[in-house]
């Protein structure tokens, strides 16, 4: 009983429900291990009693982080302050977004009271300052009269009670909802590495992304292009190709650079060396496009690294130098740490746990000496981050210039590699010895372990969510919208202790109110929308909480059934409005593979089926037939059965009929690609994250060939908004 109470105080679940009628108890050993990762010793009953007594005896006047939403009631932590308490809000520095430059914001001082009249501020205390009103008038009774709403931002709040108790906390003042994308917009979903153009260096790059966005906005009326995470990868041979297990989520990977677009490229003196590198890059692309080779990220980076080192020898012009210096100042310590990790990894290998002990902490004297000794390489990696940020900005500008209402939708992975730059530079923020995953469910009886160390919720709260804020600010700087992988992680994550199977994990809760407030605040400042990937097991109330704050969900056609009723496919008008509607994702079969059953035979060849091939094919055919019958009843399949391209068009006709705010088209679907980009449950059995987009026969196609494809243009006609009929002169409208 004591262990359960202690666990509850720290947000650690002692049981969970994989389905409404089933409750599973978490092993005590798991609970003890998770508490230990949170700095709580529960190894013996005596330890439990001691920690429980200490936790229950602590009486906090304020939690470490307090959230207020504009125009909404104050949280209990503030509304319940003793009458007569003095509350002072110290606004964040004026050099951050949302504050006018020139003078520091004045503190806001106020006094809580139980009822009118207002008590005067004590002598010597600053008088209340006028602050901007919230965007919308608060509802009646939304906040007590003594409360002066602070501007949107992350502030410090100081409280002193009449009996002289004091507390200081972070105050997140957020707008009530996120910006929303235009109604009925459509766009493409693509894994950028898979999109090779004729000029690529063996994999798709940011130049290709800008080109795709410019073409899609102008030629087919698309409003966005969604890409995979472009986070920095852990270097190595081979590099982990998954974009969802990066070294750092804070900074992008320079492997995505289009080298020739860098202004200094044209001034490299050693043209012969550059020409040799370009020839080698052309050979890489030729092998991928015409010789059946897989995308080789390591080989691409080796060529680009050499080219970028030549480019870095070219002096920057005064204007470029000033821009670079501004970037360094803006990114600050976070960039310096990231660049230092990259430099140290070149010398000591990519796993910082194996480095000399003096280098395993970012603030150690040994690390400080290494920072000085590796100054040139640190500057090189800082410059790569600057160049990559510039091309990310250029891609978003290309999208906006092409008329896209959203632009580039970036992707935030759920975690980072345990040996990467983020876990080195922010060691105190991660729960070491733990891994994020998923509990057993109907699709995977063994559960999942993703090999990603989770953030500690207690450290996030104590630091005012600084790491999370910096991460979001960096990602949103050049985005039209942000997709959040496994968005349920804002509420809770499944922690698996090292050495244990995923079945022996448990859920750990996060302060969802604070996580959402920071997300809404940063997205509001950037003017961006947010899409949450909310597929799979979702706790009750999560989707409603996300929708209240304007976070769109993700609805995939094959999963949209009346699960609480007869289980049949949902009619288009029954879909939710606030979502991105798609036919598939990077983890699922392409639409052509789904319609033909090719995905079942692929999994059979790899030994991934849990039933016989005949049983799986029968179940799959039944599922597909139900959807095709619905499409036929709705007159969305006039061509009848047996026409694969027509069926793909019908699926997207259906998606367009739903009320979904956004409709996403998997770019490989536009050319009939059969192969999934990632096949969950495989590692070396399948070339995950290394396949170029291909036609139905598996022959790779370039960006130029995709955009000229009659199949693509036939599909996109389905998604074009209908133009209002304009009667010719002399003709009356019916």
XYZ file of C-alpha atoms in Angstrom:
734
model
C 0.000 0.000 0.000
C 2.814 2.379 0.872
C 4.548 1.709 -2.450
C 1.333 2.464 -4.345
C 0.891 5.780 -2.502
C 4.492 6.743 -3.114
C 4.192 5.843 -6.797
C 0.997 7.881 -7.142
C 2.714 10.946 -5.653
C 5.325 10.727 -8.426
C 2.960 9.913 -11.293
C 4.010 6.264 -11.604
C 1.169 3.852 -12.399
C 0.876 0.590 -10.469
C -1.707 -0.811 -12.888
C -3.016 -0.096 -16.383
C -5.958 -1.062 -18.589
C -5.134 -2.328 -22.097
C -8.897 -2.491 -22.722
C -11.926 -1.134 -20.833
C -12.695 -4.441 -19.111
C -9.119 -5.500 -18.276
C -6.758 -4.219 -15.566
C -3.152 -5.390 -15.348
C -1.004 -4.946 -12.224
C 2.514 -3.608 -12.686
C 5.266 -5.678 -11.001
C 6.632 -4.090 -7.824
C 10.168 -4.414 -9.196
C 9.185 -2.212 -12.133
C 7.650 0.437 -9.874
C 10.762 0.465 -7.670
C 13.076 0.773 -10.702
C 11.055 3.630 -12.194
C 10.971 5.491 -8.886
C 14.742 5.082 -8.641
C 15.093 6.700 -12.086
C 13.128 9.629 -10.647
C 15.523 9.916 -7.722
C 13.233 8.173 -5.224
C 14.669 5.262 -3.217
C 11.942 2.647 -2.665
C 14.205 -0.389 -2.457
C 12.983 -1.562 0.954
C 9.790 -1.075 2.997
C 11.743 1.208 5.323
C 12.871 3.313 2.345
C 9.288 3.530 1.142
C 8.064 4.725 4.557
C 10.849 7.298 4.767
C 10.263 8.719 1.260
C 6.504 8.675 1.736
C 6.729 10.559 5.011
C 9.052 13.120 3.453
C 6.821 13.573 0.412
C 3.615 13.895 2.400
C 5.176 16.341 4.872
C 6.191 18.746 2.133
C 3.603 21.460 1.656
C 4.257 23.536 -1.432
C 2.625 26.907 -1.689
C 3.039 26.663 -5.484
C 4.012 23.813 -7.801
C 7.273 24.336 -9.740
C 5.354 25.421 -12.871
C 1.941 27.099 -12.952
C -0.205 27.476 -16.079
C -2.728 30.208 -16.803
C -4.808 30.254 -19.994
C -5.963 33.604 -21.343
C -9.630 34.224 -20.557
C -10.019 31.094 -18.433
C -10.335 30.473 -14.676
C -7.164 30.554 -12.643
C -5.700 27.191 -11.619
C -6.361 26.104 -8.017
C -2.750 26.874 -7.075
C -3.446 30.605 -7.631
C -7.178 30.823 -7.042
C -6.745 29.132 -3.667
C -4.031 31.397 -2.278
C -4.726 32.704 1.226
C -6.546 36.065 1.186
C -4.119 38.943 1.421
C -1.277 37.134 -0.324
C 1.014 39.325 -2.399
C 1.544 38.050 -5.947
C 4.229 39.514 -8.205
C 4.748 38.415 -11.803
C 8.206 39.057 -13.212
C 7.766 39.003 -17.031
C 10.255 37.196 -19.211
C 13.083 39.237 -20.812
C 11.994 41.658 -23.493
C 14.401 40.232 -26.076
C 12.200 37.156 -26.441
C 9.360 36.908 -28.995
C 6.230 38.790 -28.061
C 7.847 41.702 -26.208
C 8.621 45.173 -27.568
C 12.295 45.965 -27.610
C 13.719 48.916 -25.775
C 12.723 48.521 -22.141
C 12.416 45.599 -19.748
C 8.847 44.668 -18.816
C 7.832 45.976 -15.404
C 6.810 43.519 -12.674
C 3.085 43.035 -12.143
C 2.164 43.213 -8.466
C -1.262 42.338 -7.052
C -2.875 41.133 -3.859
C -5.287 38.219 -3.543
C -8.482 38.718 -1.597
C -11.489 36.692 -0.632
C -14.016 39.373 -1.570
C -14.324 43.091 -2.345
C -13.025 45.614 -1.604
C -9.507 45.292 -2.937
C -6.716 45.580 -0.420
C -4.027 48.156 -1.185
C -0.561 47.035 -2.102
C 1.779 47.200 0.893
C 4.074 50.254 1.147
C 7.272 49.830 -0.777
C 5.838 47.231 -3.119
C 5.548 48.064 -6.839
C 2.147 49.273 -7.920
C 0.150 47.142 -10.366
C 1.035 47.840 -13.970
C -1.358 47.992 -16.886
C -0.946 45.022 -19.190
C -2.445 44.149 -22.569
C -5.909 42.652 -22.346
C -6.358 39.023 -23.459
C -7.304 38.427 -27.081
C -10.880 37.539 -26.149
C -12.837 38.877 -23.156
C -12.790 36.417 -20.271
C -15.952 34.550 -19.451
C -17.925 35.821 -16.463
C -16.097 34.825 -13.321
C -13.084 33.580 -15.320
C -10.586 35.176 -12.940
C -10.830 37.048 -9.630
C -10.799 40.826 -9.780
C -7.378 41.087 -8.167
C -5.698 39.129 -10.964
C -3.849 41.177 -13.596
C -3.450 38.943 -16.668
C 0.198 38.900 -17.769
C 1.151 38.922 -21.448
C 1.624 35.582 -23.156
C 4.980 34.181 -22.154
C 7.020 32.248 -19.610
C 7.414 34.384 -16.502
C 8.455 34.057 -12.867
C 5.766 34.362 -10.210
C 6.518 35.232 -6.590
C 4.032 34.756 -3.777
C 4.148 35.929 -0.159
C 1.347 34.990 2.220
C 0.218 37.089 5.213
C 2.028 34.648 7.528
C 5.230 35.309 5.505
C 5.429 32.026 3.622
C 7.094 32.549 0.243
C 7.209 30.677 -3.044
C 8.589 31.223 -6.529
C 7.585 29.305 -9.631
C 7.576 29.439 -13.412
C 4.355 30.908 -14.806
C 3.332 29.865 -18.322
C 0.729 32.301 -19.667
C -0.700 30.809 -22.841
C -3.405 31.718 -25.352
C -6.387 29.353 -25.190
C -5.933 27.692 -28.597
C -3.479 27.065 -31.372
C -3.643 28.730 -34.787
C -5.647 26.588 -37.213
C -4.808 25.671 -40.829
C -7.105 26.715 -43.670
C -10.231 24.591 -44.009
C -10.069 21.772 -46.539
C -6.387 22.061 -47.420
C -4.582 19.119 -48.995
C -0.914 18.270 -49.338
C 1.735 15.591 -49.648
C 3.376 13.353 -47.060
C 6.915 12.303 -47.922
C 10.057 10.853 -46.389
C 12.541 13.411 -47.690
C 15.487 11.021 -48.110
C 13.341 8.921 -50.515
C 12.704 11.849 -52.877
C 15.691 11.987 -55.222
C 15.852 14.537 -57.999
C 18.212 14.442 -60.946
C 20.599 16.683 -59.005
C 20.513 14.873 -55.632
C 23.660 13.482 -54.013
C 22.254 10.003 -53.423
C 19.234 10.994 -51.287
C 16.588 13.709 -51.200
C 17.652 17.066 -49.742
C 16.316 20.473 -48.747
C 16.688 21.746 -52.297
C 14.377 18.947 -53.425
C 11.944 19.829 -50.637
C 11.809 23.468 -51.712
C 11.331 22.399 -55.324
C 8.520 19.967 -54.434
C 6.765 22.648 -52.387
C 7.069 25.252 -55.157
C 5.684 22.822 -57.738
C 2.909 21.426 -55.512
C 1.622 24.843 -54.493
C 1.581 26.221 -58.007
C 0.661 23.198 -60.114
C -1.793 21.152 -58.049
C -2.982 23.630 -55.428
C -1.468 21.872 -52.420
C -1.391 23.676 -49.112
C 1.417 21.764 -47.391
C 4.201 19.202 -47.611
C 4.775 17.051 -44.529
C 8.227 15.511 -44.083
C 9.851 13.021 -41.730
C 11.904 14.283 -38.778
C 15.015 16.053 -40.064
C 16.736 15.806 -36.668
C 20.492 15.245 -36.388
C 21.389 11.559 -36.538
C 23.946 9.693 -34.452
C 27.054 9.308 -36.665
C 28.471 5.862 -37.157
C 29.055 3.104 -39.659
C 26.382 2.261 -40.244
C 24.347 5.189 -38.991
C 20.961 4.261 -37.562
C 18.797 5.151 -40.591
C 15.627 5.736 -38.572
C 14.680 9.422 -38.458
C 12.775 8.623 -35.267
C 15.873 7.737 -33.190
C 18.037 10.843 -33.591
C 21.054 12.161 -31.737
C 19.343 15.507 -31.221
C 15.833 16.748 -31.818
C 16.931 20.336 -31.265
C 19.109 20.688 -34.382
C 18.666 19.420 -37.960
C 21.050 17.092 -39.749
C 23.354 18.749 -42.324
C 23.149 15.619 -44.488
C 19.967 17.253 -45.825
C 21.857 20.256 -47.192
C 21.777 20.964 -50.905
C 25.461 21.768 -51.220
C 25.345 23.732 -54.471
C 22.838 26.218 -52.989
C 25.285 27.440 -50.345
C 26.486 30.911 -51.438
C 30.137 30.125 -50.661
C 30.049 27.013 -52.881
C 30.691 29.023 -56.036
C 33.860 30.533 -54.530
C 35.640 27.300 -53.564
C 39.117 27.445 -55.057
C 39.701 23.717 -55.421
C 37.195 23.166 -58.224
C 38.788 19.875 -59.209
C 38.118 18.412 -55.773
C 34.501 19.603 -55.930
C 34.070 18.132 -59.410
C 35.361 14.770 -58.189
C 32.906 14.817 -55.291
C 30.031 15.690 -57.593
C 30.918 12.804 -59.883
C 30.954 10.435 -56.934
C 27.593 11.815 -55.821
C 26.167 11.285 -59.297
C 27.369 7.687 -59.145
C 25.560 7.233 -55.820
C 22.327 8.538 -57.306
C 22.741 6.397 -60.412
C 23.163 3.293 -58.268
C 19.988 4.062 -56.299
C 17.858 5.090 -59.277
C 18.952 2.524 -61.850
C 20.980 -0.275 -60.256
C 18.847 -1.379 -57.332
C 21.092 0.067 -54.623
C 19.644 1.235 -51.318
C 20.003 4.808 -50.107
C 23.341 4.941 -48.307
C 23.176 7.811 -45.837
C 26.768 7.216 -44.667
C 28.162 7.411 -48.199
C 26.129 10.552 -48.901
C 27.386 12.221 -45.737
C 31.021 11.317 -46.451
C 30.831 13.152 -49.788
C 28.904 16.117 -48.401
C 31.223 16.426 -45.415
C 34.238 16.736 -47.691
C 32.455 19.284 -49.870
C 31.296 21.277 -46.848
C 34.805 21.384 -45.442
C 35.942 22.950 -48.719
C 33.047 25.397 -48.582
C 33.905 26.319 -44.974
C 37.329 27.520 -46.120
C 35.700 30.343 -48.085
C 35.548 33.532 -45.986
C 32.069 34.819 -45.300
C 31.085 38.207 -46.680
C 30.412 40.897 -44.055
C 26.670 40.427 -44.354
C 26.898 36.664 -44.144
C 29.274 36.915 -41.198
C 26.829 39.181 -39.368
C 23.993 36.739 -40.017
C 26.102 33.841 -38.718
C 27.010 35.768 -35.563
C 23.357 36.567 -34.946
C 22.543 32.870 -35.309
C 25.233 31.909 -32.797
C 23.947 34.465 -30.303
C 20.358 33.345 -30.758
C 21.119 29.631 -30.329
C 23.529 30.160 -27.442
C 24.753 27.364 -25.198
C 22.505 24.726 -26.757
C 24.205 25.014 -30.146
C 27.675 25.176 -28.653
C 27.033 21.969 -26.709
C 25.630 20.233 -29.772
C 28.586 21.257 -31.936
C 31.048 20.192 -29.246
C 29.384 16.777 -29.008
C 29.726 16.412 -32.798
C 33.419 17.338 -32.600
C 34.072 14.958 -29.700
C 32.213 12.159 -31.494
C 34.616 12.538 -34.438
C 37.522 11.880 -32.061
C 36.115 9.425 -29.515
C 33.190 7.744 -31.283
C 29.431 8.335 -31.249
C 28.611 6.869 -27.805
C 29.538 9.379 -25.091
C 29.269 6.684 -22.423
C 32.529 5.216 -23.796
C 34.437 8.526 -23.913
C 37.211 9.279 -21.434
C 35.546 9.956 -18.104
C 36.674 13.585 -18.087
C 34.556 14.237 -21.197
C 31.326 12.570 -20.141
C 29.908 15.714 -18.555
C 29.397 18.870 -20.657
C 30.529 21.238 -17.849
C 33.606 19.339 -16.629
C 37.111 20.896 -16.710
C 38.184 18.223 -19.193
C 35.338 19.126 -21.511
C 36.243 22.810 -21.235
C 39.801 22.004 -22.357
C 38.485 19.899 -25.229
C 36.216 22.771 -26.254
C 39.266 24.975 -26.654
C 41.351 22.308 -28.419
C 38.566 21.489 -30.898
C 37.499 25.063 -31.521
C 37.795 24.831 -35.313
C 35.652 21.680 -35.498
C 33.121 23.176 -33.098
C 32.861 26.209 -35.372
C 32.490 23.910 -38.395
C 29.531 22.112 -36.848
C 27.994 25.413 -35.728
C 28.271 26.653 -39.295
C 26.570 23.499 -40.604
C 23.644 24.135 -38.256
C 23.421 27.709 -39.554
C 23.510 26.615 -43.190
C 20.856 23.972 -42.589
C 18.597 26.445 -40.803
C 18.964 28.778 -43.772
C 17.843 26.110 -46.227
C 14.938 25.120 -43.962
C 13.847 28.759 -44.044
C 14.240 28.817 -47.829
C 12.002 25.757 -48.186
C 9.251 27.417 -46.136
C 9.592 30.625 -48.167
C 9.288 28.602 -51.384
C 6.103 27.036 -50.052
C 4.631 30.387 -49.047
C 5.629 32.004 -52.337
C 3.808 29.177 -54.146
C 0.606 30.081 -52.339
C 0.582 27.307 -49.746
C -1.645 28.118 -46.808
C 0.481 26.033 -44.426
C 3.819 25.198 -46.036
C 6.300 22.708 -44.637
C 4.987 20.469 -41.864
C 7.927 19.290 -39.772
C 7.891 16.185 -37.601
C 8.916 15.896 -33.940
C 10.123 12.420 -32.962
C 9.009 11.067 -29.580
C 12.559 10.755 -28.229
C 16.300 10.592 -28.856
C 19.065 8.013 -29.036
C 20.504 7.148 -25.595
C 24.072 7.810 -26.799
C 23.422 11.051 -28.667
C 24.045 14.756 -28.241
C 20.852 15.575 -26.332
C 21.371 12.949 -23.630
C 24.972 14.153 -23.187
C 24.217 17.854 -22.989
C 21.011 17.484 -20.926
C 21.868 14.480 -18.767
C 19.903 15.646 -15.746
C 16.697 15.876 -17.816
C 16.644 12.211 -18.882
C 15.658 9.116 -16.920
C 18.728 6.968 -17.449
C 18.218 3.225 -17.414
C 14.706 3.660 -18.837
C 13.338 3.348 -22.347
C 10.110 4.554 -23.922
C 7.851 1.978 -25.547
C 4.296 0.680 -25.632
C 2.425 -1.860 -23.512
C 1.071 -5.129 -24.929
C -2.055 -4.654 -27.016
C -4.204 -6.454 -29.563
C -1.621 -5.844 -32.302
C 1.536 -6.719 -30.348
C 1.209 -9.086 -27.398
C 4.873 -8.581 -26.445
C 4.680 -4.782 -26.222
C 7.317 -2.484 -27.716
C 10.644 -1.041 -26.586
C 11.759 1.884 -28.749
C 15.159 2.340 -27.147
C 14.557 6.033 -26.349
C 15.274 7.406 -22.855
C 12.370 9.527 -21.555
C 12.468 13.014 -20.149
C 12.043 13.204 -16.365
C 8.773 15.016 -15.670
C 10.038 16.317 -12.331
C 13.103 17.934 -13.898
C 11.034 19.449 -16.712
C 8.714 21.060 -14.185
C 11.537 22.255 -11.919
C 13.314 23.953 -14.838
C 10.196 25.600 -16.235
C 10.224 23.230 -19.220
C 13.266 25.051 -20.608
C 14.532 22.101 -22.680
C 11.072 21.497 -24.139
C 10.607 25.191 -24.927
C 13.968 25.384 -26.682
C 13.195 22.269 -28.681
C 9.845 23.606 -29.879
C 11.216 27.062 -30.648
C 13.936 25.575 -32.853
C 11.561 23.288 -34.753
C 8.887 25.935 -35.273
C 11.269 28.628 -36.505
C 10.945 27.550 -40.144
C 7.738 25.496 -40.095
C 4.232 26.086 -41.338
C 2.995 23.403 -38.963
C 4.369 20.709 -36.691
C 3.441 17.038 -36.482
C 4.087 15.444 -33.085
C 4.786 11.736 -33.173
C 2.942 9.811 -30.436
C 1.310 12.976 -29.140
C -0.086 10.984 -26.195
C 3.430 11.348 -24.757
C 2.450 14.848 -23.622
C 0.231 13.086 -21.066
C 2.041 9.835 -20.239
C 4.726 7.506 -21.554
C 5.323 3.785 -21.132
C 8.668 3.398 -19.335
C 10.548 0.115 -19.630
C 13.420 -0.529 -17.175
C 16.673 -1.532 -18.848
C 17.038 -5.303 -19.168
C 13.327 -5.997 -18.785
C 10.790 -6.902 -21.486
C 8.260 -4.241 -22.539
C 5.550 -6.224 -20.749
C 7.242 -5.240 -17.453
C 6.954 -1.502 -18.044
C 4.538 1.043 -16.621
C 3.055 4.428 -17.427
C 4.609 7.599 -16.025
C 2.480 10.738 -16.069
C 3.584 14.173 -17.276
C 1.947 17.494 -16.451
C -0.180 17.600 -19.592
C -1.507 21.066 -18.755
C 2.028 22.468 -18.716
C 3.179 20.475 -21.759
C 0.180 21.695 -23.750
C 0.535 25.279 -22.550
C 4.170 25.462 -23.663
C 3.233 23.899 -27.012
C 0.350 26.318 -27.578
C 2.467 29.296 -26.530
C 5.408 28.503 -28.806
C 3.199 27.600 -31.774
C 1.174 30.782 -31.250
C 4.371 32.845 -31.347
C 5.467 31.121 -34.540
C 1.994 31.277 -36.105
C 1.959 27.532 -36.744
C -0.603 24.743 -36.475
C 0.030 21.401 -34.763
C -0.991 17.884 -35.814
C -0.798 15.113 -33.244
C -0.257 11.481 -34.204
C -2.887 9.949 -31.913
C -3.128 6.450 -33.357
C -3.145 3.327 -31.200
C -3.936 3.202 -27.476
C -5.206 6.590 -26.313
C -6.216 7.184 -22.690
C -9.745 8.519 -22.067
C -9.977 12.279 -22.318
C -6.724 12.779 -24.206
C -8.239 13.466 -27.618
C -10.747 15.843 -26.051
C -7.996 17.751 -24.229
C -5.963 18.052 -27.419
C -8.968 19.196 -29.441
C -9.815 21.841 -26.832
C -6.400 23.429 -27.394
C -6.591 23.158 -31.182
C -4.210 20.219 -31.697
C -5.429 18.321 -34.758
C -5.570 14.527 -34.641
C -4.594 11.961 -37.263
C -7.261 9.789 -38.912
C -6.184 6.937 -41.190
C -8.925 5.555 -43.435
C -8.504 1.847 -42.671
C -8.811 2.434 -38.912
C -11.892 4.681 -39.042
C -14.636 2.256 -38.057
C -17.515 2.315 -35.612
C -15.557 0.431 -32.975
C -18.174 1.055 -30.275
C -21.009 -0.079 -32.541
C -21.175 -2.524 -35.447
C -17.511 -2.099 -36.431
C -18.343 -1.034 -39.967
C -16.435 1.707 -41.837
C -17.429 5.215 -40.824
C -19.273 7.233 -43.443
C -17.366 10.386 -44.449
C -19.695 12.747 -42.571
C -19.037 10.808 -39.337
C -15.316 11.614 -39.322
C -13.986 14.253 -36.960
C -13.306 17.698 -38.353
C -10.141 18.629 -36.499
C -7.750 16.138 -38.027
C -5.335 15.313 -40.803
C -7.062 12.592 -42.835
C -4.867 10.161 -44.770
C -4.988 6.780 -46.440
C -1.697 5.629 -44.950
C 1.488 6.617 -43.103
C 5.192 5.778 -43.244
C 4.602 2.804 -40.897
C 1.734 1.331 -42.932
C 1.336 -0.262 -46.369
C 0.894 1.997 -49.355
C -2.668 2.247 -50.635
C -1.875 0.097 -53.684
C -0.325 -2.589 -51.454
C -3.358 -2.475 -49.165
C -5.813 -2.817 -52.034
C -3.930 -5.701 -53.665
C -2.955 -7.587 -50.497
C 0.742 -7.236 -51.343
C 1.492 -6.128 -47.785
C 0.261 -9.478 -46.437
C 2.479 -11.525 -48.740
C 5.448 -9.293 -47.836
C 4.942 -9.917 -44.129
C 4.521 -13.629 -44.847
C 7.883 -13.749 -46.643
C 9.508 -12.113 -43.623
C 7.872 -14.439 -41.103
C 5.850 -11.718 -39.410
C 2.374 -13.255 -39.601
C 0.737 -14.686 -36.481
C -1.764 -16.721 -38.533
C -1.520 -18.722 -41.730
C -1.135 -16.847 -45.001
C -4.600 -17.989 -46.091
C -6.225 -16.707 -42.894
C -4.441 -13.352 -43.119
C -5.324 -12.876 -46.780
C -8.960 -13.742 -46.125
C -9.196 -11.250 -43.255
C -7.449 -8.583 -45.300
C -9.669 -9.160 -48.326
C -12.775 -8.910 -46.140
C -11.593 -5.616 -44.673
C -10.753 -4.136 -48.063
C -13.998 -5.382 -49.626
C -16.032 -3.567 -46.966
C -14.348 -0.293 -47.811
C -14.679 -0.789 -51.561
C -18.377 -1.604 -51.128
C -18.854 1.651 -49.214
C -17.021 3.592 -51.918
C -19.261 1.999 -54.548
C -22.448 2.812 -52.602
C -21.306 6.424 -52.352
C -20.710 6.471 -56.142
C -17.032 7.225 -55.649
C -15.890 4.274 -57.749
C -17.623 4.723 -61.120
C -14.985 2.601 -62.870
C -16.101 -0.510 -60.961
C -13.966 -3.307 -59.518
C -10.567 -4.350 -60.804
C -9.074 -0.943 -61.550
C -6.329 -0.264 -58.992
C -5.683 3.353 -59.982
C -9.417 4.065 -59.880
C -9.651 2.522 -56.415
C -6.791 4.717 -55.158
C -8.591 7.754 -56.551
C -11.828 6.618 -54.885
C -10.101 6.340 -51.513
C -8.912 9.938 -51.806
C -12.298 11.058 -53.118
C -13.682 9.678 -49.861
C -11.075 11.494 -47.773
C -11.936 14.737 -49.538
C -15.611 14.202 -48.666
C -14.885 14.085 -44.928
C -14.962 17.301 -42.869
C -11.223 16.938 -42.067
C -9.355 20.249 -42.044
C -6.356 18.669 -43.778
C -6.088 15.807 -46.277
C -2.704 14.176 -46.734
C -1.590 12.224 -49.797
C 1.277 9.767 -49.302
C 3.555 10.798 -52.185
C 4.472 7.183 -53.114
C 0.717 6.567 -53.599
C 0.721 9.025 -56.497
C 2.917 6.689 -58.572
C 1.639 3.317 -57.293
C 4.580 2.388 -55.049
C 4.003 -0.994 -53.362
C 6.787 -0.883 -50.780
C 6.442 0.505 -47.242
C 9.168 2.884 -46.112
C 9.226 1.208 -42.713
C 8.000 -2.216 -41.657
C 7.559 -2.292 -37.855
C 8.894 -5.438 -36.258
C 11.878 -5.701 -38.612
C 15.470 -4.547 -38.420
C 17.846 -6.048 -40.974
C 15.166 -8.261 -42.555
C 13.806 -5.263 -44.484
C 15.491 -2.068 -45.796
C 13.636 0.349 -43.525
C 14.209 4.064 -44.200
C 16.478 3.335 -47.208
C 14.112 3.008 -50.179
C 13.588 5.597 -52.919
C 10.050 6.237 -54.142
C 9.277 3.709 -56.885
C 6.634 2.844 -59.487
C 4.386 -0.272 -59.255
C 7.186 -2.456 -60.635
C 9.611 -1.226 -57.994
C 11.689 0.936 -60.332
C 12.760 4.165 -58.585
C 11.372 7.418 -59.932
C 12.855 10.895 -59.597
C 11.159 14.070 -58.427
C 10.982 15.178 -62.044
C 9.284 11.924 -63.073
C 6.853 12.049 -60.159
C 5.677 15.561 -60.942
C 5.149 14.612 -64.609
C 3.289 11.384 -63.809
C -0.172 11.087 -65.423
C -1.161 8.855 -62.509
C -0.312 11.633 -60.045
C -2.211 14.269 -61.981
C -5.251 12.001 -62.262
C -5.215 11.501 -58.513
C -4.745 15.184 -57.711
C -7.741 16.128 -59.870
C -9.818 14.346 -57.238
C -8.519 16.703 -54.542
C -8.865 19.979 -56.397
C -11.525 22.213 -54.856
C -14.529 22.624 -57.097
C -14.600 26.011 -58.774
C -17.908 27.875 -58.653
C -19.764 27.748 -61.918
C -19.614 31.015 -63.821
C -22.280 31.452 -66.438
C -21.191 32.809 -69.838
C -22.607 36.201 -70.860
C -26.306 35.889 -71.628
C -26.681 32.548 -69.804
C -28.667 32.369 -66.612
C -27.671 30.183 -63.713
C -30.007 27.225 -63.184
